[in-house]
mmCIF file with all atom_site columns, C-alpha atoms in Angstrom:
data_model
loop_
_atom_site.group_PDB
_atom_site.id
_atom_site.type_symbol
_atom_site.label_atom_id
_atom_site.label_alt_id
_atom_site.label_comp_id
_atom_site.label_asym_id
_atom_site.label_entity_id
_atom_site.label_seq_id
_atom_site.pdbx_PDB_ins_code
_atom_site.Cartn_x
_atom_site.Cartn_y
_atom_site.Cartn_z
_atom_site.occupancy
_atom_site.B_iso_or_equiv
_atom_site.pdbx_formal_charge
_atom_site.auth_seq_id
_atom_site.auth_comp_id
_atom_site.auth_asym_id
_atom_site.auth_atom_id
_atom_site.pdbx_PDB_model_num
ATOM 1   C CA . MET K 1 1   ? -55.513 162.922 64.097 1.00 88.00 ? 1   MET K CA 1
ATOM 2   C CA . ASP K 1 2   ? -57.639 165.828 62.870 1.00 92.00 ? 2   ASP K CA 1
ATOM 3   C CA . ILE K 1 3   ? -55.842 169.182 63.221 1.00 93.00 ? 3   ILE K CA 1
ATOM 4   C CA . PHE K 1 4   ? -58.655 170.621 65.333 1.00 94.00 ? 4   PHE K CA 1
ATOM 5   C CA . GLU K 1 5   ? -58.559 167.685 67.721 1.00 93.00 ? 5   GLU K CA 1
ATOM 6   C CA . ALA K 1 6   ? -54.820 168.265 68.126 1.00 94.00 ? 6   ALA K CA 1
ATOM 7   C CA . LEU K 1 7   ? -55.344 172.005 68.670 1.00 94.00 ? 7   LEU K CA 1
ATOM 8   C CA . PHE K 1 8   ? -58.132 171.707 71.200 1.00 95.00 ? 8   PHE K CA 1
ATOM 9   C CA . THR K 1 9   ? -56.733 168.780 73.169 1.00 95.00 ? 9   THR K CA 1
ATOM 10  C CA . ARG K 1 10  ? -53.100 169.857 73.330 1.00 96.00 ? 10  ARG K CA 1
ATOM 11  C CA . ARG K 1 11  ? -52.360 170.288 77.016 1.00 95.00 ? 11  ARG K CA 1
ATOM 12  C CA . SER K 1 12  ? -49.246 170.671 79.125 1.00 96.00 ? 12  SER K CA 1
ATOM 13  C CA . ILE K 1 13  ? -48.416 167.120 80.181 1.00 97.00 ? 13  ILE K CA 1
ATOM 14  C CA . ARG K 1 14  ? -46.170 166.804 83.212 1.00 97.00 ? 14  ARG K CA 1
ATOM 15  C CA . LYS K 1 15  ? -46.472 163.089 83.956 1.00 97.00 ? 15  LYS K CA 1
ATOM 16  C CA . PHE K 1 16  ? -44.971 160.504 81.637 1.00 97.00 ? 16  PHE K CA 1
ATOM 17  C CA . THR K 1 17  ? -44.758 156.748 81.376 1.00 97.00 ? 17  THR K CA 1
ATOM 18  C CA . SER K 1 18  ? -41.357 155.072 81.228 1.00 92.00 ? 18  SER K CA 1
ATOM 19  C CA . ALA K 1 19  ? -41.719 154.329 77.475 1.00 97.00 ? 19  ALA K CA 1
ATOM 20  C CA . ASP K 1 20  ? -39.174 155.959 75.175 1.00 98.00 ? 20  ASP K CA 1
ATOM 21  C CA . VAL K 1 21  ? -40.190 158.356 72.429 1.00 98.00 ? 21  VAL K CA 1
ATOM 22  C CA . SER K 1 22  ? -39.325 156.626 69.167 1.00 98.00 ? 22  SER K CA 1
ATOM 23  C CA . ASP K 1 23  ? -36.844 158.080 66.722 1.00 98.00 ? 23  ASP K CA 1
ATOM 24  C CA . ALA K 1 24  ? -39.699 158.266 64.194 1.00 98.00 ? 24  ALA K CA 1
ATOM 25  C CA . ASP K 1 25  ? -41.874 160.332 66.548 1.00 98.00 ? 25  ASP K CA 1
ATOM 26  C CA . LEU K 1 26  ? -38.949 162.610 67.393 1.00 98.00 ? 26  LEU K CA 1
ATOM 27  C CA . GLU K 1 27  ? -38.221 163.123 63.704 1.00 98.00 ? 27  GLU K CA 1
ATOM 28  C CA . ILE K 1 28  ? -41.871 164.018 62.994 1.00 98.00 ? 28  ILE K CA 1
ATOM 29  C CA . MET K 1 29  ? -41.767 166.564 65.833 1.00 98.00 ? 29  MET K CA 1
ATOM 30  C CA . LEU K 1 30  ? -38.575 168.127 64.469 1.00 98.00 ? 30  LEU K CA 1
ATOM 31  C CA . ARG K 1 31  ? -39.808 168.068 60.866 1.00 98.00 ? 31  ARG K CA 1
ATOM 32  C CA . ALA K 1 32  ? -42.997 169.851 61.973 1.00 98.00 ? 32  ALA K CA 1
ATOM 33  C CA . ALA K 1 33  ? -40.931 172.422 63.883 1.00 98.00 ? 33  ALA K CA 1
ATOM 34  C CA . MET K 1 34  ? -38.808 173.096 60.814 1.00 98.00 ? 34  MET K CA 1
ATOM 35  C CA . ALA K 1 35  ? -41.929 173.469 58.649 1.00 98.00 ? 35  ALA K CA 1
ATOM 36  C CA . ALA K 1 36  ? -42.893 176.597 60.616 1.00 98.00 ? 36  ALA K CA 1
ATOM 37  C CA . PRO K 1 37  ? -42.828 180.039 59.028 1.00 97.00 ? 37  PRO K CA 1
ATOM 38  C CA . SER K 1 38  ? -39.837 182.250 59.786 1.00 96.00 ? 38  SER K CA 1
ATOM 39  C CA . GLY K 1 39  ? -38.833 185.805 58.933 1.00 94.00 ? 39  GLY K CA 1
ATOM 40  C CA . HIS K 1 40  ? -37.631 185.891 55.306 1.00 94.00 ? 40  HIS K CA 1
ATOM 41  C CA . ASN K 1 41  ? -37.745 182.061 55.477 1.00 96.00 ? 41  ASN K CA 1
ATOM 42  C CA . ARG K 1 42  ? -34.263 182.079 57.037 1.00 96.00 ? 42  ARG K CA 1
ATOM 43  C CA . GLN K 1 43  ? -35.061 179.286 59.563 1.00 97.00 ? 43  GLN K CA 1
ATOM 44  C CA . PRO K 1 44  ? -32.489 180.256 62.222 1.00 97.00 ? 44  PRO K CA 1
ATOM 45  C CA . TRP K 1 45  ? -33.658 177.568 64.656 1.00 98.00 ? 45  TRP K CA 1
ATOM 46  C CA . HIS K 1 46  ? -31.570 174.788 66.148 1.00 98.00 ? 46  HIS K CA 1
ATOM 47  C CA . PHE K 1 47  ? -32.717 172.012 68.482 1.00 98.00 ? 47  PHE K CA 1
ATOM 48  C CA . VAL K 1 48  ? -30.717 170.299 71.216 1.00 99.00 ? 48  VAL K CA 1
ATOM 49  C CA . VAL K 1 49  ? -32.230 166.857 71.798 1.00 98.00 ? 49  VAL K CA 1
ATOM 50  C CA . VAL K 1 50  ? -31.566 165.404 75.240 1.00 98.00 ? 50  VAL K CA 1
ATOM 51  C CA . ARG K 1 51  ? -32.198 161.715 75.984 1.00 98.00 ? 51  ARG K CA 1
ATOM 52  C CA . ASP K 1 52  ? -29.396 161.092 78.496 1.00 98.00 ? 52  ASP K CA 1
ATOM 53  C CA . LYS K 1 53  ? -30.979 160.354 81.905 1.00 98.00 ? 53  LYS K CA 1
ATOM 54  C CA . ALA K 1 54  ? -28.238 162.136 83.856 1.00 98.00 ? 54  ALA K CA 1
ATOM 55  C CA . LEU K 1 55  ? -28.660 165.286 81.743 1.00 98.00 ? 55  LEU K CA 1
ATOM 56  C CA . LEU K 1 56  ? -32.466 165.128 82.091 1.00 98.00 ? 56  LEU K CA 1
ATOM 57  C CA . ALA K 1 57  ? -32.083 164.875 85.870 1.00 98.00 ? 57  ALA K CA 1
ATOM 58  C CA . GLU K 1 58  ? -29.720 167.842 85.867 1.00 98.00 ? 58  GLU K CA 1
ATOM 59  C CA . ILE K 1 59  ? -32.149 169.878 83.736 1.00 98.00 ? 59  ILE K CA 1
ATOM 60  C CA . ALA K 1 60  ? -34.765 169.149 86.401 1.00 98.00 ? 60  ALA K CA 1
ATOM 61  C CA . ASN K 1 61  ? -32.352 170.442 89.057 1.00 98.00 ? 61  ASN K CA 1
ATOM 62  C CA . ARG K 1 62  ? -31.484 173.596 87.127 1.00 98.00 ? 62  ARG K CA 1
ATOM 63  C CA . HIS K 1 63  ? -34.954 174.725 86.016 1.00 98.00 ? 63  HIS K CA 1
ATOM 64  C CA . PRO K 1 64  ? -37.457 175.510 88.791 1.00 97.00 ? 64  PRO K CA 1
ATOM 65  C CA . HIS K 1 65  ? -40.468 174.423 86.707 1.00 97.00 ? 65  HIS K CA 1
ATOM 66  C CA . ALA K 1 66  ? -39.013 171.442 84.844 1.00 98.00 ? 66  ALA K CA 1
ATOM 67  C CA . LYS K 1 67  ? -38.897 168.871 87.632 1.00 98.00 ? 67  LYS K CA 1
ATOM 68  C CA . MET K 1 68  ? -40.755 166.438 85.350 1.00 98.00 ? 68  MET K CA 1
ATOM 69  C CA . ALA K 1 69  ? -37.682 166.261 83.091 1.00 98.00 ? 69  ALA K CA 1
ATOM 70  C CA . ALA K 1 70  ? -36.086 163.842 85.569 1.00 98.00 ? 70  ALA K CA 1
ATOM 71  C CA . GLU K 1 71  ? -38.792 161.274 84.770 1.00 97.00 ? 71  GLU K CA 1
ATOM 72  C CA . ALA K 1 72  ? -39.217 162.072 81.078 1.00 98.00 ? 72  ALA K CA 1
ATOM 73  C CA . PRO K 1 73  ? -37.508 160.202 78.249 1.00 98.00 ? 73  PRO K CA 1
ATOM 74  C CA . LEU K 1 74  ? -36.826 163.305 76.188 1.00 98.00 ? 74  LEU K CA 1
ATOM 75  C CA . ALA K 1 75  ? -36.268 167.045 76.276 1.00 98.00 ? 75  ALA K CA 1
ATOM 76  C CA . ILE K 1 76  ? -35.606 169.462 73.438 1.00 99.00 ? 76  ILE K CA 1
ATOM 77  C CA . VAL K 1 77  ? -34.031 172.888 73.845 1.00 98.00 ? 77  VAL K CA 1
ATOM 78  C CA . VAL K 1 78  ? -35.225 175.319 71.164 1.00 98.00 ? 78  VAL K CA 1
ATOM 79  C CA . CYS K 1 79  ? -32.464 177.712 70.112 1.00 98.00 ? 79  CYS K CA 1
ATOM 80  C CA . ALA K 1 80  ? -31.620 180.169 67.356 1.00 98.00 ? 80  ALA K CA 1
ATOM 81  C CA . ASN K 1 81  ? -28.493 181.381 65.651 1.00 97.00 ? 81  ASN K CA 1
ATOM 82  C CA . PRO K 1 82  ? -29.134 185.099 65.057 1.00 93.00 ? 82  PRO K CA 1
ATOM 83  C CA . ALA K 1 83  ? -26.348 185.148 62.448 1.00 94.00 ? 83  ALA K CA 1
ATOM 84  C CA . GLU K 1 84  ? -28.538 182.934 60.257 1.00 95.00 ? 84  GLU K CA 1
ATOM 85  C CA . ALA K 1 85  ? -31.447 185.390 60.323 1.00 87.00 ? 85  ALA K CA 1
ATOM 86  C CA . LYS K 1 86  ? -31.913 188.341 57.980 1.00 85.00 ? 86  LYS K CA 1
ATOM 87  C CA . GLU K 1 87  ? -33.611 190.136 60.865 1.00 85.00 ? 87  GLU K CA 1
ATOM 88  C CA . PRO K 1 88  ? -31.798 188.881 63.990 1.00 80.00 ? 88  PRO K CA 1
ATOM 89  C CA . ARG K 1 89  ? -34.488 190.280 66.290 1.00 87.00 ? 89  ARG K CA 1
ATOM 90  C CA . TYR K 1 90  ? -37.126 187.944 64.798 1.00 92.00 ? 90  TYR K CA 1
ATOM 91  C CA . TRP K 1 91  ? -35.541 184.860 66.365 1.00 95.00 ? 91  TRP K CA 1
ATOM 92  C CA . GLN K 1 92  ? -38.088 184.687 69.189 1.00 95.00 ? 92  GLN K CA 1
ATOM 93  C CA . GLN K 1 93  ? -41.009 184.706 66.767 1.00 95.00 ? 93  GLN K CA 1
ATOM 94  C CA . ASP K 1 94  ? -39.331 182.191 64.471 1.00 96.00 ? 94  ASP K CA 1
ATOM 95  C CA . CYS K 1 95  ? -38.556 179.786 67.301 1.00 97.00 ? 95  CYS K CA 1
ATOM 96  C CA . THR K 1 96  ? -41.969 180.181 68.898 1.00 98.00 ? 96  THR K CA 1
ATOM 97  C CA . ALA K 1 97  ? -43.674 179.216 65.632 1.00 98.00 ? 97  ALA K CA 1
ATOM 98  C CA . ALA K 1 98  ? -41.386 176.186 65.384 1.00 98.00 ? 98  ALA K CA 1
ATOM 99  C CA . LEU K 1 99  ? -42.040 175.270 69.006 1.00 98.00 ? 99  LEU K CA 1
ATOM 100 C CA . GLU K 1 100 ? -45.826 175.391 68.585 1.00 98.00 ? 100 GLU K CA 1
ATOM 101 C CA . ASN K 1 101 ? -45.604 173.207 65.471 1.00 98.00 ? 101 ASN K CA 1
ATOM 102 C CA . MET K 1 102 ? -43.523 170.760 67.495 1.00 98.00 ? 102 MET K CA 1
ATOM 103 C CA . LEU K 1 103 ? -46.112 170.644 70.286 1.00 98.00 ? 103 LEU K CA 1
ATOM 104 C CA . LEU K 1 104 ? -48.952 170.030 67.836 1.00 98.00 ? 104 LEU K CA 1
ATOM 105 C CA . ALA K 1 105 ? -47.031 167.323 65.984 1.00 98.00 ? 105 ALA K CA 1
ATOM 106 C CA . ALA K 1 106 ? -46.295 165.632 69.301 1.00 98.00 ? 106 ALA K CA 1
ATOM 107 C CA . ARG K 1 107 ? -49.986 165.722 70.181 1.00 98.00 ? 107 ARG K CA 1
ATOM 108 C CA . GLY K 1 108 ? -50.809 164.244 66.779 1.00 97.00 ? 108 GLY K CA 1
ATOM 109 C CA . ARG K 1 109 ? -48.530 161.313 67.664 1.00 97.00 ? 109 ARG K CA 1
ATOM 110 C CA . ASN K 1 110 ? -49.994 161.024 71.207 1.00 97.00 ? 110 ASN K CA 1
ATOM 111 C CA . ILE K 1 111 ? -46.786 162.299 72.746 1.00 98.00 ? 111 ILE K CA 1
ATOM 112 C CA . GLY K 1 112 ? -47.256 164.580 75.732 1.00 98.00 ? 112 GLY K CA 1
ATOM 113 C CA . THR K 1 113 ? -45.243 167.780 76.036 1.00 98.00 ? 113 THR K CA 1
ATOM 114 C CA . VAL K 1 114 ? -44.783 170.693 78.370 1.00 98.00 ? 114 VAL K CA 1
ATOM 115 C CA . TRP K 1 115 ? -43.221 173.996 77.319 1.00 98.00 ? 115 TRP K CA 1
ATOM 116 C CA . CYS K 1 116 ? -40.869 175.324 80.008 1.00 98.00 ? 116 CYS K CA 1
ATOM 117 C CA . GLY K 1 117 ? -39.789 178.897 79.446 1.00 98.00 ? 117 GLY K CA 1
ATOM 118 C CA . LEU K 1 118 ? -36.151 179.923 79.515 1.00 98.00 ? 118 LEU K CA 1
ATOM 119 C CA . HIS K 1 119 ? -35.774 183.235 77.614 1.00 98.00 ? 119 HIS K CA 1
ATOM 120 C CA . PRO K 1 120 ? -35.600 186.052 78.710 1.00 97.00 ? 120 PRO K CA 1
ATOM 121 C CA . LEU K 1 121 ? -34.662 184.900 82.228 1.00 98.00 ? 121 LEU K CA 1
ATOM 122 C CA . GLU K 1 122 ? -30.886 184.578 82.274 1.00 97.00 ? 122 GLU K CA 1
ATOM 123 C CA . ASP K 1 123 ? -30.994 182.650 85.553 1.00 97.00 ? 123 ASP K CA 1
ATOM 124 C CA . ARG K 1 124 ? -32.834 179.934 83.592 1.00 98.00 ? 124 ARG K CA 1
ATOM 125 C CA . VAL K 1 125 ? -30.980 180.267 80.281 1.00 98.00 ? 125 VAL K CA 1
ATOM 126 C CA . GLU K 1 126 ? -27.391 180.174 81.557 1.00 98.00 ? 126 GLU K CA 1
ATOM 127 C CA . PRO K 1 127 ? -27.566 176.965 83.625 1.00 98.00 ? 127 PRO K CA 1
ATOM 128 C CA . ILE K 1 128 ? -28.999 175.118 80.602 1.00 98.00 ? 128 ILE K CA 1
ATOM 129 C CA . ARG K 1 129 ? -26.442 176.736 78.285 1.00 98.00 ? 129 ARG K CA 1
ATOM 130 C CA . GLN K 1 130 ? -23.600 175.580 80.534 1.00 98.00 ? 130 GLN K CA 1
ATOM 131 C CA . LEU K 1 131 ? -24.976 172.070 81.033 1.00 98.00 ? 131 LEU K CA 1
ATOM 132 C CA . LEU K 1 132 ? -25.488 171.412 77.317 1.00 98.00 ? 132 LEU K CA 1
ATOM 133 C CA . LYS K 1 133 ? -22.447 173.423 76.157 1.00 98.00 ? 133 LYS K CA 1
ATOM 134 C CA . ILE K 1 134 ? -24.546 175.692 73.943 1.00 98.00 ? 134 ILE K CA 1
ATOM 135 C CA . PRO K 1 135 ? -22.280 178.418 72.484 1.00 98.00 ? 135 PRO K CA 1
ATOM 136 C CA . ALA K 1 136 ? -22.674 181.965 73.802 1.00 98.00 ? 136 ALA K CA 1
ATOM 137 C CA . GLU K 1 137 ? -23.657 183.313 70.360 1.00 97.00 ? 137 GLU K CA 1
ATOM 138 C CA . ILE K 1 138 ? -26.677 180.985 70.206 1.00 98.00 ? 138 ILE K CA 1
ATOM 139 C CA . ASN K 1 139 ? -29.933 182.306 71.660 1.00 98.00 ? 139 ASN K CA 1
ATOM 140 C CA . ILE K 1 140 ? -31.988 179.925 73.792 1.00 98.00 ? 140 ILE K CA 1
ATOM 141 C CA . LEU K 1 141 ? -35.778 180.248 73.814 1.00 98.00 ? 141 LEU K CA 1
ATOM 142 C CA . ALA K 1 142 ? -37.340 177.341 75.657 1.00 98.00 ? 142 ALA K CA 1
ATOM 143 C CA . LEU K 1 143 ? -37.273 173.772 76.824 1.00 98.00 ? 143 LEU K CA 1
ATOM 144 C CA . VAL K 1 144 ? -39.817 171.163 75.706 1.00 98.00 ? 144 VAL K CA 1
ATOM 145 C CA . VAL K 1 145 ? -40.102 168.084 77.911 1.00 98.00 ? 145 VAL K CA 1
ATOM 146 C CA . ALA K 1 146 ? -41.780 165.158 76.133 1.00 98.00 ? 146 ALA K CA 1
ATOM 147 C CA . GLY K 1 147 ? -42.882 161.592 76.623 1.00 98.00 ? 147 GLY K CA 1
ATOM 148 C CA . HIS K 1 148 ? -45.813 159.219 76.505 1.00 98.00 ? 148 HIS K CA 1
ATOM 149 C CA . PRO K 1 149 ? -48.466 160.756 78.755 1.00 97.00 ? 149 PRO K CA 1
ATOM 150 C CA . ALA K 1 150 ? -49.421 159.285 82.108 1.00 96.00 ? 150 ALA K CA 1
ATOM 151 C CA . GLN K 1 151 ? -52.319 161.753 82.322 1.00 94.00 ? 151 GLN K CA 1
ATOM 152 C CA . PRO K 1 152 ? -55.174 162.537 79.915 1.00 92.00 ? 152 PRO K CA 1
ATOM 153 C CA . PHE K 1 153 ? -55.298 165.091 77.122 1.00 93.00 ? 153 PHE K CA 1
ATOM 154 C CA . ASP K 1 154 ? -58.405 166.931 78.327 1.00 89.00 ? 154 ASP K CA 1
ATOM 155 C CA . GLU K 1 155 ? -60.203 169.246 75.937 1.00 90.00 ? 155 GLU K CA 1
ATOM 156 C CA . VAL K 1 156 ? -60.617 172.816 77.149 1.00 87.00 ? 156 VAL K CA 1
ATOM 157 C CA . ASP K 1 157 ? -62.507 175.670 75.478 1.00 92.00 ? 157 ASP K CA 1
ATOM 158 C CA . ARG K 1 158 ? -60.682 178.913 76.223 1.00 94.00 ? 158 ARG K CA 1
ATOM 159 C CA . TYR K 1 159 ? -62.537 181.083 73.695 1.00 95.00 ? 159 TYR K CA 1
ATOM 160 C CA . ARG K 1 160 ? -63.572 184.447 75.165 1.00 97.00 ? 160 ARG K CA 1
ATOM 161 C CA . GLU K 1 161 ? -65.615 186.882 73.114 1.00 97.00 ? 161 GLU K CA 1
ATOM 162 C CA . ASP K 1 162 ? -64.379 189.792 75.294 1.00 97.00 ? 162 ASP K CA 1
ATOM 163 C CA . LYS K 1 163 ? -60.842 189.221 73.934 1.00 97.00 ? 163 LYS K CA 1
ATOM 164 C CA . VAL K 1 164 ? -61.948 189.813 70.313 1.00 97.00 ? 164 VAL K CA 1
ATOM 165 C CA . HIS K 1 165 ? -61.908 193.343 68.856 1.00 96.00 ? 165 HIS K CA 1
ATOM 166 C CA . HIS K 1 166 ? -63.203 194.106 65.349 1.00 96.00 ? 166 HIS K CA 1
ATOM 167 C CA . ASN K 1 167 ? -61.841 196.943 63.191 1.00 97.00 ? 167 ASN K CA 1
ATOM 168 C CA . GLY K 1 168 ? -59.918 198.468 66.092 1.00 97.00 ? 168 GLY K CA 1
ATOM 169 C CA . TRP K 1 169 ? -59.771 198.157 69.836 1.00 97.00 ? 169 TRP K CA 1
#
């Protein structure tokens, strides 16, 4: 798929078929995530892959906007180990770049995804941390729910000239 097609047709997909995401597609998504830029190229990210149906159902119960996880074949929690970063406060930027690469790679493989925020809301982070036994020293950014889409990837043009400022505000 052309990169611009992937960029302009990537949508939040919340309805999935019952088909599993292949190991090959998952690996491409993770490889793309790990190809992202990071501060000082330290790559502090970690990914918790969840395929267990009981855990996916419990994620849906614990996150108010991730109900679709109960019907999805896959979820990935994007995390960071700040001890692995030269600048520990860059972890959010590092993981966000990795997450966006993951979403685009998924789209390139016709896998639907939805990004469900966790950080900085502790009432969302902690239930996922406890469920998946993520250590306290690991920062948790977000949850990506993924699967084969049961809804279309519609193209949307969100460009707005009034949001562009040249040579200053």
